[in-house]
Amino acid sequence: MVQAKSWTLAKHFDGFPKDSDFHLKVEELPEPRDGEVLLESVFLSVDPYMRPYSRSRMKEGDVMIGTQVAKVIQSKNPAFPVGSHVVSSYGWRTHAVSDGTDLTPIMPSWPQDVSLSLALGTVGMPGLTALYGIEEVLALQKGETLLVNAAAGAVGSVVGQIAKIKGCKVVGSAGSDAKVAYLKELGFDEAFNYKTVSSLDEALKKASPDGYDCLFENVGGHFSTVALQHMKNFGRIAVCGSISVYNDATPQTGPYPHLMIIFKQLKMEGFLQSRWAHKHPESLKRLMAWVKEGKLQHREHVTKGFENMPAAFMGMLQGENTGKAVIAA
Ligand SMILES: NC(=O)c1ccc[n+]([C@@H]2O[C@H](COP(=O)([O-])OP(=O)(O)OC[C@H]3O[C@@H](n4cnc5c(N)ncnc54)[C@H](OP(=O)(O)O)[C@@H]3O)[C@@H](O)[C@H]2O)c1
């Protein structure tokens, strides 16, 4: 018997999440039966999607959704020996019993000197999102200029670096001067703090007077409205996220982008990384190769302690993280 902790959604978020929306539950888990394993979380992920999905995919009392890197601590399934690591989608839990069908083993060639936490970030879902947005949605070409917002985060920091690998000019925006300095370290050509520039319009014009071929959209809302005005004719926009509206209690309204899209003949496509799940194993190998070659740098914002997950989640939504926000259990 193991004592398992989980964070449940006590109350649907109304506006920005608060401590009382979460409940810490403790329960005894049964021993794994034949074919099953007992998992213990090692690293847990907090991601923006948890905010909108909490409304569309969860009811009050459910365990918070999410992925984690877990270690097999008991096994009655030969495919998952004790001591091996997996990525699981069991959400905000310290322990879980699984029959293995919904587990993804960490790639066998995972280098010893690379933290397994990267399986939740640069060599995980956010890295895949960056890769597919650039290659499958934007089909970014050498010499083009790309704009990415929330650029110092898990997805954005990978977007900018892959665009540099592809020989593009990259402009990024982020919410602090320290993040802007980090973007320069990563090789971004231009970066600015969207919270302190006197005019977003001017900042976008200054960073690329000729405009932008591509926009990797993570933020939406007002930023998007202004950025569309700086797209070149026939520009492409990959709509990956819209974090600036996730906590709105009342939906934002206009200005509406359609005239701008028509006059500039823009192409805008929303996407979910899961569309290319069949490519994940190969894509993760490519991301790992870039990490090993030093072409893909990574930073993490690590919160220690499972009890601190709600704080880590709310902190990420407020921009406390540079790079991927993870919890070390
Ligand atoms: N389509 C997909 O399959 C997919 C997959 C993964 C992620 N996403 C989306 O990609 C985006 C980035 O996700 P991530 O995991 O990489 O998160 P992240 O960037 O690591 O963390 C979220 C960041 O968003 C920024 N932010 C928060 N509120 C903002 C606002 N009002 N305006 C501008 N920026 C704001 C904060 O940075 P600042 O300090 O810069 O404000 C914060 O650090 C999200 O929109 C997410 O939903 C989509």
PDB file of N, CA, C and O in Angstrom, residues 138 147-149 215-221 223-225 227-228 237-243 268 271:
ATOM      1  N   LEU A 138       3.841  26.661 -40.549  1.00  0.00           N
ATOM      2  CA  LEU A 138       4.402  27.839 -41.208  1.00  0.00           C
ATOM      3  C   LEU A 138       5.247  27.483 -42.427  1.00  0.00           C
ATOM      4  O   LEU A 138       5.417  28.304 -43.328  1.00  0.00           O
ATOM      5  N   LEU A 147       8.252  36.345 -36.106  1.00  0.00           N
ATOM      6  CA  LEU A 147       7.942  36.971 -34.812  1.00  0.00           C
ATOM      7  C   LEU A 147       7.320  35.915 -33.909  1.00  0.00           C
ATOM      8  O   LEU A 147       6.428  35.174 -34.342  1.00  0.00           O
ATOM      9  N   VAL A 148       7.815  35.830 -32.670  1.00  0.00           N
ATOM     10  CA  VAL A 148       7.201  34.907 -31.700  1.00  0.00           C
ATOM     11  C   VAL A 148       6.997  35.656 -30.386  1.00  0.00           C
ATOM     12  O   VAL A 148       7.872  36.393 -29.932  1.00  0.00           O
ATOM     13  N   ASN A 149       5.809  35.475 -29.786  1.00  0.00           N
ATOM     14  CA  ASN A 149       5.545  36.097 -28.484  1.00  0.00           C
ATOM     15  C   ASN A 149       5.551  35.019 -27.386  1.00  0.00           C
ATOM     16  O   ASN A 149       5.639  33.828 -27.695  1.00  0.00           O
ATOM     17  N   LEU A 215       4.323  34.690 -38.151  1.00  0.00           N
ATOM     18  CA  LEU A 215       4.050  34.951 -36.724  1.00  0.00           C
ATOM     19  C   LEU A 215       3.740  33.620 -36.053  1.00  0.00           C
ATOM     20  O   LEU A 215       2.834  32.899 -36.492  1.00  0.00           O
ATOM     21  N   PHE A 216       4.481  33.304 -34.993  1.00  0.00           N
ATOM     22  CA  PHE A 216       4.168  32.139 -34.163  1.00  0.00           C
ATOM     23  C   PHE A 216       3.416  32.703 -32.956  1.00  0.00           C
ATOM     24  O   PHE A 216       3.999  33.320 -32.067  1.00  0.00           O
ATOM     25  N   GLU A 217       2.115  32.517 -32.971  1.00  0.00           N
ATOM     26  CA  GLU A 217       1.218  33.199 -32.031  1.00  0.00           C
ATOM     27  C   GLU A 217       0.987  32.369 -30.769  1.00  0.00           C
ATOM     28  O   GLU A 217       0.381  31.296 -30.825  1.00  0.00           O
ATOM     29  N   ASN A 218       1.464  32.867 -29.643  1.00  0.00           N
ATOM     30  CA  ASN A 218       1.234  32.205 -28.358  1.00  0.00           C
ATOM     31  C   ASN A 218       0.317  32.999 -27.443  1.00  0.00           C
ATOM     32  O   ASN A 218      -0.131  32.484 -26.421  1.00  0.00           O
ATOM     33  N   VAL A 219       0.082  34.269 -27.791  1.00  0.00           N
ATOM     34  CA  VAL A 219      -0.507  35.208 -26.825  1.00  0.00           C
ATOM     35  C   VAL A 219      -1.918  35.657 -27.191  1.00  0.00           C
ATOM     36  O   VAL A 219      -2.797  35.730 -26.329  1.00  0.00           O
ATOM     37  N   GLY A 220      -2.141  35.973 -28.469  1.00  0.00           N
ATOM     38  CA  GLY A 220      -3.475  36.410 -28.905  1.00  0.00           C
ATOM     39  C   GLY A 220      -3.851  37.785 -28.373  1.00  0.00           C
ATOM     40  O   GLY A 220      -2.994  38.588 -27.978  1.00  0.00           O
ATOM     41  N   GLY A 221      -5.147  38.076 -28.355  1.00  0.00           N
ATOM     42  CA  GLY A 221      -5.666  39.328 -27.804  1.00  0.00           C
ATOM     43  C   GLY A 221      -5.084  40.560 -28.480  1.00  0.00           C
ATOM     44  O   GLY A 221      -4.889  40.589 -29.703  1.00  0.00           O
ATOM     45  N   PHE A 223      -2.103  41.864 -28.464  1.00  0.00           N
ATOM     46  CA  PHE A 223      -0.817  41.686 -29.147  1.00  0.00           C
ATOM     47  C   PHE A 223      -1.056  41.252 -30.584  1.00  0.00           C
ATOM     48  O   PHE A 223      -0.458  41.768 -31.538  1.00  0.00           O
ATOM     49  N   SER A 224      -1.968  40.315 -30.740  1.00  0.00           N
ATOM     50  CA  SER A 224      -2.258  39.763 -32.056  1.00  0.00           C
ATOM     51  C   SER A 224      -2.792  40.857 -32.993  1.00  0.00           C
ATOM     52  O   SER A 224      -2.381  40.961 -34.155  1.00  0.00           O
ATOM     53  N   THR A 225      -3.699  41.650 -32.469  1.00  0.00           N
ATOM     54  CA  THR A 225      -4.302  42.721 -33.279  1.00  0.00           C
ATOM     55  C   THR A 225      -3.223  43.647 -33.837  1.00  0.00           C
ATOM     56  O   THR A 225      -3.240  44.004 -35.012  1.00  0.00           O
ATOM     57  N   ALA A 227       0.082  42.974 -34.025  1.00  0.00           N
ATOM     58  CA  ALA A 227       1.076  42.238 -34.825  1.00  0.00           C
ATOM     59  C   ALA A 227       0.573  42.008 -36.259  1.00  0.00           C
ATOM     60  O   ALA A 227       1.362  42.083 -37.206  1.00  0.00           O
ATOM     61  N   LEU A 228      -0.716  41.765 -36.419  1.00  0.00           N
ATOM     62  CA  LEU A 228      -1.252  41.513 -37.768  1.00  0.00           C
ATOM     63  C   LEU A 228      -0.972  42.682 -38.709  1.00  0.00           C
ATOM     64  O   LEU A 228      -0.743  42.504 -39.904  1.00  0.00           O
ATOM     65  N   ILE A 237       0.539  32.782 -40.304  1.00  0.00           N
ATOM     66  CA  ILE A 237       0.408  32.859 -38.846  1.00  0.00           C
ATOM     67  C   ILE A 237       0.043  31.483 -38.313  1.00  0.00           C
ATOM     68  O   ILE A 237      -0.976  30.899 -38.720  1.00  0.00           O
ATOM     69  N   ALA A 238       0.869  30.966 -37.409  1.00  0.00           N
ATOM     70  CA  ALA A 238       0.556  29.697 -36.743  1.00  0.00           C
ATOM     71  C   ALA A 238      -0.060  30.039 -35.391  1.00  0.00           C
ATOM     72  O   ALA A 238       0.615  30.598 -34.518  1.00  0.00           O
ATOM     73  N   VAL A 239      -1.337  29.750 -35.228  1.00  0.00           N
ATOM     74  CA  VAL A 239      -2.003  30.084 -33.963  1.00  0.00           C
ATOM     75  C   VAL A 239      -1.844  28.893 -33.021  1.00  0.00           C
ATOM     76  O   VAL A 239      -2.554  27.897 -33.109  1.00  0.00           O
ATOM     77  N   CYS A 240      -0.864  29.040 -32.146  1.00  0.00           N
ATOM     78  CA  CYS A 240      -0.508  27.970 -31.212  1.00  0.00           C
ATOM     79  C   CYS A 240      -1.245  28.155 -29.894  1.00  0.00           C
ATOM     80  O   CYS A 240      -1.750  27.202 -29.311  1.00  0.00           O
ATOM     81  N   GLY A 241      -1.304  29.396 -29.414  1.00  0.00           N
ATOM     82  CA  GLY A 241      -1.925  29.655 -28.120  1.00  0.00           C
ATOM     83  C   GLY A 241      -2.459  31.060 -28.051  1.00  0.00           C
ATOM     84  O   GLY A 241      -2.212  31.898 -28.940  1.00  0.00           O
ATOM     85  N   SER A 242      -3.195  31.330 -26.981  1.00  0.00           N
ATOM     86  CA  SER A 242      -3.818  32.642 -26.819  1.00  0.00           C
ATOM     87  C   SER A 242      -3.867  32.969 -25.327  1.00  0.00           C
ATOM     88  O   SER A 242      -4.906  33.312 -24.777  1.00  0.00           O
ATOM     89  N   ILE A 243      -2.701  32.881 -24.685  1.00  0.00           N
ATOM     90  CA  ILE A 243      -2.670  32.893 -23.218  1.00  0.00           C
ATOM     91  C   ILE A 243      -3.226  34.186 -22.624  1.00  0.00           C
ATOM     92  O   ILE A 243      -3.711  34.187 -21.486  1.00  0.00           O
ATOM     93  N   MET A 268      -3.832  32.056 -41.853  1.00  0.00           N
ATOM     94  CA  MET A 268      -3.802  31.849 -40.401  1.00  0.00           C
ATOM     95  C   MET A 268      -4.317  30.446 -40.110  1.00  0.00           C
ATOM     96  O   MET A 268      -5.391  30.085 -40.592  1.00  0.00           O
ATOM     97  N   PHE A 271      -3.497  25.164 -34.596  1.00  0.00           N
ATOM     98  CA  PHE A 271      -3.041  23.766 -34.590  1.00  0.00           C
ATOM     99  C   PHE A 271      -2.873  23.250 -33.173  1.00  0.00           C
ATOM    100  O   PHE A 271      -2.691  24.020 -32.227  1.00  0.00           O
TER     101      PHE A 271
END
